[in-house]
Structure formats: C-alpha cells, structure tokens
Amino acid sequence: MSHKVLIANRGEIALRAIRACKELGIKTVAVYSQGDKNLKHLKFADETVCIGPASPLESYLNAPSILSAAEVTNTDAIYPGYGFLAEDFSFAEKCEESGFKFIGPNSETIKMMGDKITAKSIAEKAGIQVVPGYKDDLPDDPDKIHAIAKNVGYPLMIKATAGGGGRGMRLIESEDELLDGLEITMQEAMNAFGNKVVYFEKFISNPRHIEVQIVADGKGNVIHLGTRDCSIQRRHQKLIEEAPASNINPELLSNTLDACLKLCKDINYEGVGTLEFLYENNAFYFIEMNTRIQVEHPVSEMITGFDLVKAQLKIALGIPTTLDQSKISFRGHAIECRINAENPRTFTPSPGLITKMHPPGGFGIRFDSHIYSGYEVPPYYDSLLAKIITTANSRSSCIKRMMSALDEFFVEGIETNHSLHQELMHDDVFNQNNHTINYLENEFFKNYE
Ligand code: ADP
C-alpha cells in the first residue's frame, strides 16, 4: 500500500523527515506558514500547503488548519517532529478522531507521560529511581507547604507538571522564597501550559544530563540505542549532545537500560521516546520522558547505524521492521553541535538574511540543516539553524573532527553561536569530560569574560 505523510513541522526536522520518507517510497505533503515560503524542504516535497500566517499559533500550532491540509491532500499519516504539536495529546486525539495516523504514541500515552508527576510514578513502578521530592496535591495551608518543602530539603525546584522546553521550573534556595516562588511558578505554568499543577523536586546540585533512547513497536518489542550526554546547556536547554555518555558504572548502566525497557513494555509504548535522567554521584534520577523524536537523535543514529526517523515511519505505518536488541551494536562516538541564530553570550535571537554560508563536509561529518545562502531566518520560530554531527572511533577524535568541521563552516549576515562551539571544542574541562549541566553558565562564561 502506498502512503502519504503530512509533515507538520518546519526547518531541519521537516527536511530530515522528507529524506526518510523518500527512502521508504512514501509521498510527502509539506505544510508551511506565510513566513516560511522559502523553506528548503518545500522544494523536495510532493505537495505543499500553506496553513496560515507566520505566527506559530496561526500555523504550526493551528490544529484545524493542519487537519484540513491533511484532508484535502488525502494524507494518511501526520509526522509531528519535535516542538509545536509533537507532544500535544489533544492534537494526537484529533488526528485519531479524524482518521489520520499520528506518527508517535497514542494520545493517551502522550497525555500520561506528558504529565511529569504521572510519568514519575510510572517510572517508579518500573523500578527507576526518580528525583526525590513531593508530587501529591499541595495543601492550601502555608505552614503545611513549608513543612513539605522542609522535608524535601533546600535548595529545591518547583516544577510544573506540564512544563517543557526548559520552562516551568524555578529554583528555591531557602524558605523565604518558597511561597512567592510557588505562586509565580503556578501562574507562569497556567499562562504557558494551561495547567497550574506543580510539584517539588530536590535540586540536584551538580549533575550530568543523561538520557536513554528507546524504540518500541507497540507490540511488546522494545529496544534501546544506549545513552546520550546532554550536559552542555544554557538556560536548561541543550547546546551540545554526545553519544554514548562516558564514565558510567557498567552495572548501573545495564540495570538502568533494563528498567527503561521495562517502563516502555509496561505502558505498551509505540514509537521512539527518550527517558531523561540527572546523573550525580553514581546514581541516575529520572526527570521525564519525551514521547517524540529529539533534536539530538542523530548522535544515537551515528553510533548504531539505526535510522530513528525511518523507524518512526515504519512503526506507525505498519511497514515491517525488526526491533531486536541483539542486532544493535555500538560503534565509536558522536557529537552534535547546535548552531543557533543567536548571540553566543546573551542568547538574544538574531534572525535575518544569510548572505553567505558554507556547510562542513567530509568523512564522519553530518550536516542536518535547512539553511542556504540567501535564506532569510524568520523571527517567529526557534533559533536552530543547523546541527553539525561528527562521528569517530573515540571521543577525542570526534572533538578534533568537530573542530575541523566548525573551521570549515561559516554563516554570514546574521549572528550565530558558531564561535561558542569552537571555544568549547578547545576547552580543557569539556575535553576532559569533567563538565556538568552547570558548567557552561556558571564556570565557562566566567573564565572567558
Ligand atoms: P524540560 O521538560 O523543560 O526540558 P526537564 O525536567 O527535562 O525540563 O529539565 C531540563 C533541565 O533542567 C535538566 O537537564 C536540568 O538541567 C534542569 N533540571 C531539571 N530538574 C532539575 C533538578 N531537580 N535539579 C537540578 N536541575 C534540574
């Protein structure tokens, strides 16, 4: 049976999805906003449909418009990518009701795992250690709230159960900040996610961010593609990711991977997914599960040779695919640098015309990007321009290859964080793999001031 997939996203992930569809002989429909007429992948799609004005709310987040585009093009499935509607259970539900296959888990699973409190309970049932804290309903009585917080211990994090994208969390250092901080976080969560439920989590002071990539077919077959370390972050958002995560006790790692597989079997998971952990003092603490493809998926692909986007499509469309852990082997190391249109220190977005650019290339270098010379970066969306991914036998060779790739790469006309990646590749702490999630903002920037 021939398939047609509508790609409900933009930028590099839309291009990535079209490439995977082409390899599988699947027809594609690209949707775009009025601010995105010059996107590269529109040239490669079989059909294109404009879904609304540039504002994301009126286009890529506009479910009725996307569903109408699917209807008029006779699409059978919708690929959500990451961001926008990728973890919006009500969109997945609307797809189900309208007879379109949402490429990912079903709406119930998205809802369940998208609620961080529920996700933590499910993880605990699978034998996974979660960040200690308090996740029951908070009482109204301020004294009781203080007692709960004291029991969790300061410093603590107040986190929105519906939070995401580094938003909806607040560090509380002492009891004086608690009640105001609680009120503000609840208000922010209500505004951003339409859900003001929050929970307390112990602040893990100096961890690494480590995550596990999962692939499941919804029929009980679940595999993992090992770990990624995403500790180089700014404002709780990742900048550099690598696979595998290094220096982890092998027994602990093996138990954690088994528990991740168990969790996915317990909930009869379908599609790709990522379990995220903070790792400190030889312990993993689960923080959340993302029920979608992640920006950093290429590093796992490069060390396994397993195409995650093709797997997503095959699983969703019922194209035969084998998920067999014994067929997954791990080779070498991979690193990804996210090139963003932003100031490398202040992170202020820098949209505008790319007057000239040159992509890196060569052995062990992958460039996932939608940009080209003459492309105008619109101001309305995420600042991600390109992902440079290098693969080599060892971490140190991978870093050297990244230095060379970054030296070849240039973008003119707009500001990017290219130079920050170059500095990091030459940084001793990064090279020695001694960094944690706090390194970039708390130490690296200070050293370079
Ligand atoms: P989001 O869904 O917004 O990405 P996460 O829960 O995945 O939020 O956390 C994102 C990042 O925030 C983590 O990688 C880490 O840097 C920081 N973080 C989250 N929870 C804690 C915690 N309990 N202690 C310390 N840092 C945390």
CSV table of N, CA and C in Angstrom, one decimal, residues 277-421:
chain,number,residue,atom,x,y,z
A,277,PHE,N,17.4,11.7,32.5
A,277,PHE,CA,17.9,11.5,33.9
A,277,PHE,C,18.9,12.6,34.2
A,278,LEU,N,18.9,12.9,35.5
A,278,LEU,CA,20.1,13.6,36.0
A,278,LEU,C,21.0,12.5,36.7
A,279,TYR,N,22.3,12.7,36.5
A,279,TYR,CA,23.2,11.6,37.0
A,279,TYR,C,24.2,12.3,37.9
A,280,GLU,N,24.3,11.9,39.1
A,280,GLU,CA,25.2,12.5,40.1
A,280,GLU,C,25.6,11.4,41.1
A,281,ASN,N,26.9,11.5,41.5
A,281,ASN,CA,27.4,10.6,42.5
A,281,ASN,C,27.0,9.1,42.2
A,282,ASN,N,27.2,8.7,41.0
A,282,ASN,CA,27.0,7.3,40.6
A,282,ASN,C,25.5,6.9,40.8
A,283,ALA,N,24.6,7.8,40.6
A,283,ALA,CA,23.1,7.5,40.6
A,283,ALA,C,22.4,8.2,39.5
A,284,PHE,N,21.4,7.5,38.9
A,284,PHE,CA,20.5,8.1,37.9
A,284,PHE,C,19.2,8.5,38.6
A,285,TYR,N,18.8,9.7,38.3
A,285,TYR,CA,17.4,10.2,38.8
A,285,TYR,C,16.6,10.5,37.6
A,286,PHE,N,15.5,9.8,37.4
A,286,PHE,CA,14.6,10.1,36.3
A,286,PHE,C,14.0,11.5,36.4
A,287,ILE,N,13.9,12.3,35.4
A,287,ILE,CA,13.2,13.5,35.4
A,287,ILE,C,12.0,13.5,34.5
A,288,GLU,N,12.1,13.0,33.3
A,288,GLU,CA,10.9,13.0,32.5
A,288,GLU,C,11.1,12.1,31.3
A,289,MET,N,10.0,11.8,30.6
A,289,MET,CA,10.1,11.1,29.3
A,289,MET,C,9.5,12.0,28.2
A,290,ASN,N,10.3,12.1,27.1
A,290,ASN,CA,9.8,12.8,25.9
A,290,ASN,C,9.2,11.7,24.9
A,291,THR,N,8.0,11.9,24.5
A,291,THR,CA,7.3,10.9,23.7
A,291,THR,C,7.4,11.2,22.2
A,292,ARG,N,8.6,11.7,21.7
A,292,ARG,CA,8.8,12.2,20.4
A,292,ARG,C,10.2,12.0,20.0
A,293,ILE,N,10.5,12.3,18.7
A,293,ILE,CA,11.9,12.4,18.3
A,293,ILE,C,12.6,13.6,19.0
A,294,GLN,N,13.8,13.5,19.3
A,294,GLN,CA,14.5,14.6,19.9
A,294,GLN,C,15.5,15.3,18.9
A,295,VAL,N,15.8,16.5,19.2
A,295,VAL,CA,16.7,17.3,18.3
A,295,VAL,C,18.0,16.5,18.1
A,296,GLU,N,18.4,15.9,19.2
A,296,GLU,CA,19.8,15.3,19.3
A,296,GLU,C,19.8,13.8,18.8
A,297,HIS,N,18.7,13.3,18.2
A,297,HIS,CA,18.6,11.9,17.8
A,297,HIS,C,19.8,11.5,16.9
A,298,PRO,N,20.4,12.4,16.0
A,298,PRO,CA,21.4,11.9,15.1
A,298,PRO,C,22.6,11.3,15.8
A,299,VAL,N,23.0,11.7,17.0
A,299,VAL,CA,24.2,11.1,17.7
A,299,VAL,C,23.9,9.6,18.0
A,300,SER,N,22.7,9.3,18.3
A,300,SER,CA,22.4,7.9,18.6
A,300,SER,C,22.4,7.1,17.3
A,301,GLU,N,21.9,7.7,16.2
A,301,GLU,CA,21.9,7.1,14.9
A,301,GLU,C,23.3,6.8,14.5
A,302,MET,N,24.2,7.7,14.7
A,302,MET,CA,25.6,7.6,14.2
A,302,MET,C,26.4,6.5,14.9
A,303,ILE,N,26.1,6.3,16.1
A,303,ILE,CA,26.9,5.2,16.8
A,303,ILE,C,26.2,3.8,16.7
A,304,THR,N,25.0,3.8,16.1
A,304,THR,CA,24.3,2.5,16.0
A,304,THR,C,24.0,2.1,14.5
A,305,GLY,N,24.0,3.1,13.6
A,305,GLY,CA,23.6,2.9,12.2
A,305,GLY,C,22.1,2.7,12.1
A,306,PHE,N,21.4,3.0,13.2
A,306,PHE,CA,19.9,2.8,13.2
A,306,PHE,C,19.2,4.1,12.9
A,307,ASP,N,18.4,4.1,11.8
A,307,ASP,CA,17.7,5.3,11.4
A,307,ASP,C,16.4,5.5,12.2
A,308,LEU,N,16.4,6.4,13.2
A,308,LEU,CA,15.3,6.6,14.1
A,308,LEU,C,14.0,7.1,13.4
A,309,VAL,N,14.2,8.0,12.4
A,309,VAL,CA,13.0,8.6,11.8
A,309,VAL,C,12.4,7.6,10.8
A,310,LYS,N,13.2,6.8,10.2
A,310,LYS,CA,12.6,5.7,9.3
A,310,LYS,C,11.9,4.7,10.2
A,311,ALA,N,12.4,4.5,11.4
A,311,ALA,CA,11.8,3.5,12.3
A,311,ALA,C,10.4,4.1,12.8
A,312,GLN,N,10.4,5.4,13.0
A,312,GLN,CA,9.1,6.0,13.4
A,312,GLN,C,8.0,5.8,12.3
A,313,LEU,N,8.5,6.1,11.1
A,313,LEU,CA,7.5,6.0,10.0
A,313,LEU,C,7.1,4.5,9.8
A,314,LYS,N,8.0,3.6,9.8
A,314,LYS,CA,7.7,2.2,9.6
A,314,LYS,C,6.7,1.7,10.7
A,315,ILE,N,7.0,2.0,11.9
A,315,ILE,CA,6.2,1.5,13.0
A,315,ILE,C,4.8,2.1,12.9
A,316,ALA,N,4.7,3.4,12.6
A,316,ALA,CA,3.4,4.0,12.5
A,316,ALA,C,2.6,3.5,11.3
A,317,LEU,N,3.2,3.2,10.2
A,317,LEU,CA,2.5,2.9,9.0
A,317,LEU,C,2.4,1.4,8.8
A,318,GLY,N,2.9,0.6,9.8
A,318,GLY,CA,2.8,-0.8,9.7
A,318,GLY,C,3.7,-1.4,8.6
A,319,ILE,N,4.8,-0.7,8.3
A,319,ILE,CA,5.8,-1.3,7.4
A,319,ILE,C,6.7,-2.2,8.2
A,320,PRO,N,6.9,-3.5,7.7
A,320,PRO,CA,7.6,-4.4,8.6
A,320,PRO,C,9.0,-3.9,9.0
A,321,THR,N,9.2,-4.1,10.3
A,321,THR,CA,10.5,-3.6,10.8
A,321,THR,C,10.9,-4.5,12.0
A,322,THR,N,12.2,-4.8,12.2
A,322,THR,CA,12.6,-5.7,13.2
A,322,THR,C,13.2,-4.9,14.4
A,323,LEU,N,12.7,-5.0,15.6
A,323,LEU,CA,13.3,-4.4,16.7
A,323,LEU,C,13.9,-5.5,17.6
A,324,ASP,N,15.2,-5.7,17.4
A,324,ASP,CA,15.9,-6.8,18.1
A,324,ASP,C,17.1,-6.2,18.7
A,325,GLN,N,17.2,-6.2,20.0
A,325,GLN,CA,18.3,-5.6,20.7
A,325,GLN,C,19.6,-6.3,20.3
A,326,SER,N,19.6,-7.6,20.0
A,326,SER,CA,20.8,-8.3,19.7
A,326,SER,C,21.4,-7.8,18.4
A,327,LYS,N,20.6,-7.1,17.6
A,327,LYS,CA,21.1,-6.6,16.3
A,327,LYS,C,21.6,-5.2,16.4
A,328,ILE,N,21.5,-4.6,17.6
A,328,ILE,CA,22.0,-3.3,17.7
A,328,ILE,C,23.4,-3.3,18.3
A,329,SER,N,24.4,-2.8,17.5
A,329,SER,CA,25.7,-2.7,18.1
A,329,SER,C,26.2,-1.3,18.1
A,330,PHE,N,27.1,-1.0,19.0
A,330,PHE,CA,27.5,0.4,19.3
A,330,PHE,C,28.9,0.5,18.8
A,331,ARG,N,29.2,1.6,18.1
A,331,ARG,CA,30.5,1.8,17.5
A,331,ARG,C,30.9,3.3,17.6
A,332,GLY,N,32.0,3.5,18.3
A,332,GLY,CA,32.6,4.8,18.3
A,332,GLY,C,31.8,5.8,19.1
A,333,HIS,N,32.0,7.1,18.7
A,333,HIS,CA,31.5,8.2,19.5
A,333,HIS,C,30.9,9.2,18.5
A,334,ALA,N,29.8,9.9,18.9
A,334,ALA,CA,29.3,11.0,18.1
A,334,ALA,C,29.0,12.2,18.9
A,335,ILE,N,29.2,13.4,18.3
A,335,ILE,CA,28.9,14.7,19.0
A,335,ILE,C,28.1,15.5,18.1
A,336,GLU,N,27.1,16.3,18.6
A,336,GLU,CA,26.3,17.2,17.9
A,336,GLU,C,26.5,18.6,18.5
A,337,CYS,N,26.7,19.6,17.6
A,337,CYS,CA,26.7,21.0,18.0
A,337,CYS,C,25.5,21.6,17.4
A,338,ARG,N,24.7,22.3,18.2
A,338,ARG,CA,23.5,23.0,17.7
A,338,ARG,C,23.9,24.4,17.3
A,339,ILE,N,23.8,24.8,16.1
A,339,ILE,CA,24.1,26.1,15.6
A,339,ILE,C,22.8,26.9,15.6
A,340,ASN,N,22.8,27.9,16.5
A,340,ASN,CA,21.6,28.7,16.6
A,340,ASN,C,21.8,30.1,16.1
A,341,ALA,N,20.8,30.7,15.6
A,341,ALA,CA,20.8,32.2,15.2
A,341,ALA,C,20.6,33.0,16.5
A,342,GLU,N,21.7,33.2,17.2
A,342,GLU,CA,21.7,33.9,18.5
A,342,GLU,C,23.0,34.4,18.9
A,343,ASN,N,23.0,35.4,19.7
A,343,ASN,CA,24.3,35.9,20.3
A,343,ASN,C,24.9,34.8,21.2
A,344,PRO,N,26.2,34.5,21.0
A,344,PRO,CA,26.8,33.4,21.7
A,344,PRO,C,26.9,33.6,23.2
A,345,ARG,N,26.7,34.8,23.7
A,345,ARG,CA,26.8,35.1,25.2
A,345,ARG,C,25.4,35.4,25.8
A,346,THR,N,24.7,36.3,25.1
A,346,THR,CA,23.4,36.7,25.7
A,346,THR,C,22.3,35.9,25.2
A,347,PHE,N,22.5,35.1,24.2
A,347,PHE,CA,21.5,34.2,23.6
A,347,PHE,C,20.3,35.0,22.9
A,348,THR,N,20.5,36.3,22.7
A,348,THR,CA,19.4,37.0,22.1
A,348,THR,C,19.3,36.5,20.6
A,349,PRO,N,18.1,36.2,20.2
A,349,PRO,CA,17.9,35.7,18.8
A,349,PRO,C,18.4,36.7,17.8
A,350,SER,N,18.9,36.2,16.7
A,350,SER,CA,19.4,37.0,15.6
A,350,SER,C,18.9,36.6,14.2
A,351,PRO,N,17.6,36.8,14.0
A,351,PRO,CA,17.1,36.5,12.7
A,351,PRO,C,17.6,37.4,11.6
A,352,GLY,N,17.3,37.1,10.4
A,352,GLY,CA,17.8,38.0,9.3
A,352,GLY,C,18.3,37.2,8.1
A,353,LEU,N,18.8,37.9,7.1
A,353,LEU,CA,19.3,37.3,5.9
A,353,LEU,C,20.6,36.7,6.0
A,354,ILE,N,20.7,35.4,5.6
A,354,ILE,CA,22.0,34.8,5.5
A,354,ILE,C,22.6,35.1,4.1
A,355,THR,N,23.6,36.0,4.1
A,355,THR,CA,24.1,36.5,2.8
A,355,THR,C,25.0,35.4,2.2
A,356,LYS,N,25.7,34.6,3.0
A,356,LYS,CA,26.6,33.6,2.5
A,356,LYS,C,26.7,32.5,3.6
A,357,MET,N,26.8,31.3,3.1
A,357,MET,CA,27.1,30.2,4.1
A,357,MET,C,27.8,29.1,3.4
A,358,HIS,N,28.6,28.3,4.2
A,358,HIS,CA,29.2,27.1,3.6
A,358,HIS,C,29.1,26.0,4.6
A,359,PRO,N,28.5,24.8,4.2
A,359,PRO,CA,28.4,23.7,5.1
A,359,PRO,C,29.7,22.9,5.3
A,360,PRO,N,29.9,22.3,6.4
A,360,PRO,CA,31.1,21.5,6.6
A,360,PRO,C,30.8,20.1,5.9
A,361,GLY,N,31.8,19.4,5.6
A,361,GLY,CA,31.6,18.1,5.0
A,361,GLY,C,32.8,17.2,5.2
A,362,GLY,N,32.8,16.0,4.6
A,362,GLY,CA,33.9,15.1,4.7
A,362,GLY,C,33.6,13.8,5.6
A,363,PHE,N,34.6,13.0,5.7
A,363,PHE,CA,34.4,11.7,6.4
A,363,PHE,C,33.9,11.9,7.9
A,364,GLY,N,32.9,11.2,8.2
A,364,GLY,CA,32.4,11.3,9.6
A,364,GLY,C,31.7,12.6,10.0
A,365,ILE,N,31.3,13.4,9.0
A,365,ILE,CA,30.7,14.6,9.3
A,365,ILE,C,29.3,14.7,8.7
A,366,ARG,N,28.3,15.0,9.5
A,366,ARG,CA,26.9,15.1,9.0
A,366,ARG,C,26.4,16.5,9.3
A,367,PHE,N,25.6,17.0,8.3
A,367,PHE,CA,25.1,18.4,8.5
A,367,PHE,C,23.6,18.3,8.3
A,368,ASP,N,22.9,18.5,9.3
A,368,ASP,CA,21.4,18.5,9.2
A,368,ASP,C,20.9,19.9,9.3
A,369,SER,N,20.5,20.4,8.2
A,369,SER,CA,20.1,21.9,8.2
A,369,SER,C,19.3,22.2,7.0
A,370,HIS,N,18.5,23.3,7.2
A,370,HIS,CA,17.7,23.8,6.1
A,370,HIS,C,18.2,25.1,5.6
A,371,ILE,N,19.3,25.6,6.1
A,371,ILE,CA,19.7,26.9,5.6
A,371,ILE,C,20.5,26.9,4.3
A,372,TYR,N,20.6,28.0,3.7
A,372,TYR,CA,21.4,28.2,2.4
A,372,TYR,C,21.7,29.7,2.2
A,373,SER,N,22.6,30.0,1.4
A,373,SER,CA,23.0,31.4,1.1
A,373,SER,C,21.8,32.0,0.5
A,374,GLY,N,21.4,33.2,1.1
A,374,GLY,CA,20.2,33.9,0.5
A,374,GLY,C,18.9,33.5,1.3
A,375,TYR,N,19.0,32.6,2.3
A,375,TYR,CA,17.8,32.3,3.1
A,375,TYR,C,17.7,33.3,4.2
A,376,GLU,N,16.4,33.7,4.4
A,376,GLU,CA,16.2,34.7,5.4
A,376,GLU,C,15.6,34.0,6.7
A,377,VAL,N,16.3,34.0,7.8
A,377,VAL,CA,15.8,33.4,9.0
A,377,VAL,C,14.7,34.2,9.6
A,378,PRO,N,13.5,33.6,9.6
A,378,PRO,CA,12.3,34.4,10.2
A,378,PRO,C,12.4,34.6,11.7
A,379,PRO,N,11.8,35.6,12.2
A,379,PRO,CA,11.9,35.9,13.6
A,379,PRO,C,10.9,35.1,14.5
A,380,TYR,N,10.1,34.4,13.9
A,380,TYR,CA,8.9,33.8,14.6
A,380,TYR,C,9.2,32.5,15.3
A,381,TYR,N,10.3,31.8,15.0
A,381,TYR,CA,10.4,30.4,15.4
A,381,TYR,C,11.7,30.2,16.2
A,382,ASP,N,11.9,28.9,16.6
A,382,ASP,CA,13.1,28.5,17.3
A,382,ASP,C,14.3,28.9,16.5
A,383,SER,N,15.4,29.2,17.2
A,383,SER,CA,16.6,29.8,16.6
A,383,SER,C,17.5,28.7,16.0
A,384,LEU,N,17.1,27.4,16.0
A,384,LEU,CA,18.0,26.4,15.5
A,384,LEU,C,18.2,26.5,14.0
A,385,LEU,N,19.5,26.6,13.6
A,385,LEU,CA,19.8,26.7,12.1
A,385,LEU,C,20.3,25.4,11.5
A,386,ALA,N,21.2,24.8,12.4
A,386,ALA,CA,21.9,23.6,11.8
A,386,ALA,C,22.4,22.8,12.9
A,387,LYS,N,22.5,21.5,12.6
A,387,LYS,CA,23.2,20.5,13.6
A,387,LYS,C,24.4,20.0,12.9
A,388,ILE,N,25.5,20.2,13.5
A,388,ILE,CA,26.7,19.6,12.9
A,388,ILE,C,27.0,18.4,13.8
A,389,ILE,N,27.1,17.2,13.1
A,389,ILE,CA,27.3,16.0,13.9
A,389,ILE,C,28.6,15.3,13.4
A,390,THR,N,29.5,15.0,14.3
A,390,THR,CA,30.7,14.3,13.9
A,390,THR,C,30.8,12.9,14.6
A,391,THR,N,31.3,12.0,13.8
A,391,THR,CA,31.4,10.6,14.4
A,391,THR,C,32.9,10.1,14.2
A,392,ALA,N,33.4,9.5,15.2
A,392,ALA,CA,34.8,8.9,15.1
A,392,ALA,C,34.9,7.8,16.1
A,393,ASN,N,36.1,7.1,16.0
A,393,ASN,CA,36.3,6.0,16.9
A,393,ASN,C,36.3,6.3,18.4
A,394,SER,N,36.8,7.5,18.7
A,394,SER,CA,36.9,7.9,20.1
A,394,SER,C,36.3,9.3,20.3
A,395,ARG,N,36.1,9.6,21.6
A,395,ARG,CA,35.6,11.0,21.9
A,395,ARG,C,36.6,12.0,21.4
A,396,SER,N,37.9,11.8,21.7
A,396,SER,CA,38.8,12.8,21.4
A,396,SER,C,39.0,13.0,19.9
A,397,SER,N,38.9,11.9,19.1
A,397,SER,CA,39.0,12.1,17.6
A,397,SER,C,37.7,12.8,17.1
A,398,CYS,N,36.6,12.6,17.8
A,398,CYS,CA,35.3,13.2,17.4
A,398,CYS,C,35.4,14.7,17.7
A,399,ILE,N,36.0,15.1,18.8
A,399,ILE,CA,36.2,16.5,19.1
A,399,ILE,C,37.1,17.2,18.0
A,400,LYS,N,38.2,16.5,17.7
A,400,LYS,CA,39.1,17.0,16.6
A,400,LYS,C,38.3,17.2,15.3
A,401,ARG,N,37.5,16.2,15.0
A,401,ARG,CA,36.8,16.3,13.7
A,401,ARG,C,35.8,17.4,13.8
A,402,MET,N,35.2,17.7,15.0
A,402,MET,CA,34.3,18.8,15.1
A,402,MET,C,35.0,20.1,15.0
A,403,MET,N,36.2,20.2,15.5
A,403,MET,CA,37.0,21.5,15.3
A,403,MET,C,37.2,21.7,13.8
A,404,SER,N,37.5,20.7,13.1
A,404,SER,CA,37.8,20.9,11.7
A,404,SER,C,36.5,21.3,10.9
A,405,ALA,N,35.4,20.6,11.3
A,405,ALA,CA,34.1,20.9,10.7
A,405,ALA,C,33.7,22.3,11.0
A,406,LEU,N,33.9,22.7,12.2
A,406,LEU,CA,33.5,24.1,12.6
A,406,LEU,C,34.4,25.1,11.9
A,407,ASP,N,35.6,24.8,11.7
A,407,ASP,CA,36.5,25.7,10.9
A,407,ASP,C,36.1,25.9,9.5
A,408,GLU,N,35.5,24.8,8.9
A,408,GLU,CA,35.1,24.9,7.5
A,408,GLU,C,33.8,25.7,7.4
A,409,PHE,N,33.0,25.6,8.4
A,409,PHE,CA,31.6,26.1,8.4
A,409,PHE,C,31.6,27.6,8.5
A,410,PHE,N,30.8,28.3,7.7
A,410,PHE,CA,30.6,29.7,8.0
A,410,PHE,C,29.2,30.2,7.6
A,411,VAL,N,28.7,31.1,8.4
A,411,VAL,CA,27.4,31.8,8.1
A,411,VAL,C,27.6,33.3,8.2
A,412,GLU,N,27.3,34.0,7.1
A,412,GLU,CA,27.4,35.4,7.2
A,412,GLU,C,26.1,36.1,7.1
A,413,GLY,N,26.0,37.3,7.7
A,413,GLY,CA,24.8,38.1,7.6
A,413,GLY,C,24.0,38.2,8.9
A,414,ILE,N,24.1,37.1,9.7
A,414,ILE,CA,23.4,37.1,11.0
A,414,ILE,C,24.4,36.5,12.0
A,415,GLU,N,24.1,36.8,13.3
A,415,GLU,CA,24.9,36.3,14.4
A,415,GLU,C,24.5,34.9,14.7
A,416,THR,N,25.5,34.1,15.0
A,416,THR,CA,25.3,32.7,15.4
A,416,THR,C,26.2,32.3,16.6
A,417,ASN,N,25.9,31.2,17.2
A,417,ASN,CA,26.7,30.7,18.3
A,417,ASN,C,27.9,29.9,17.8
A,418,HIS,N,28.3,30.0,16.6
A,418,HIS,CA,29.4,29.2,16.0
A,418,HIS,C,30.6,29.3,16.8
A,419,SER,N,31.0,30.6,17.2
A,419,SER,CA,32.3,30.8,17.9
A,419,SER,C,32.2,30.1,19.3
A,420,LEU,N,31.1,30.1,19.9
A,420,LEU,CA,31.0,29.4,21.2
A,420,LEU,C,31.3,27.9,21.1
A,421,HIS,N,30.8,27.3,20.1
A,421,HIS,CA,31.1,25.9,19.8
A,421,HIS,C,32.6,25.7,19.6
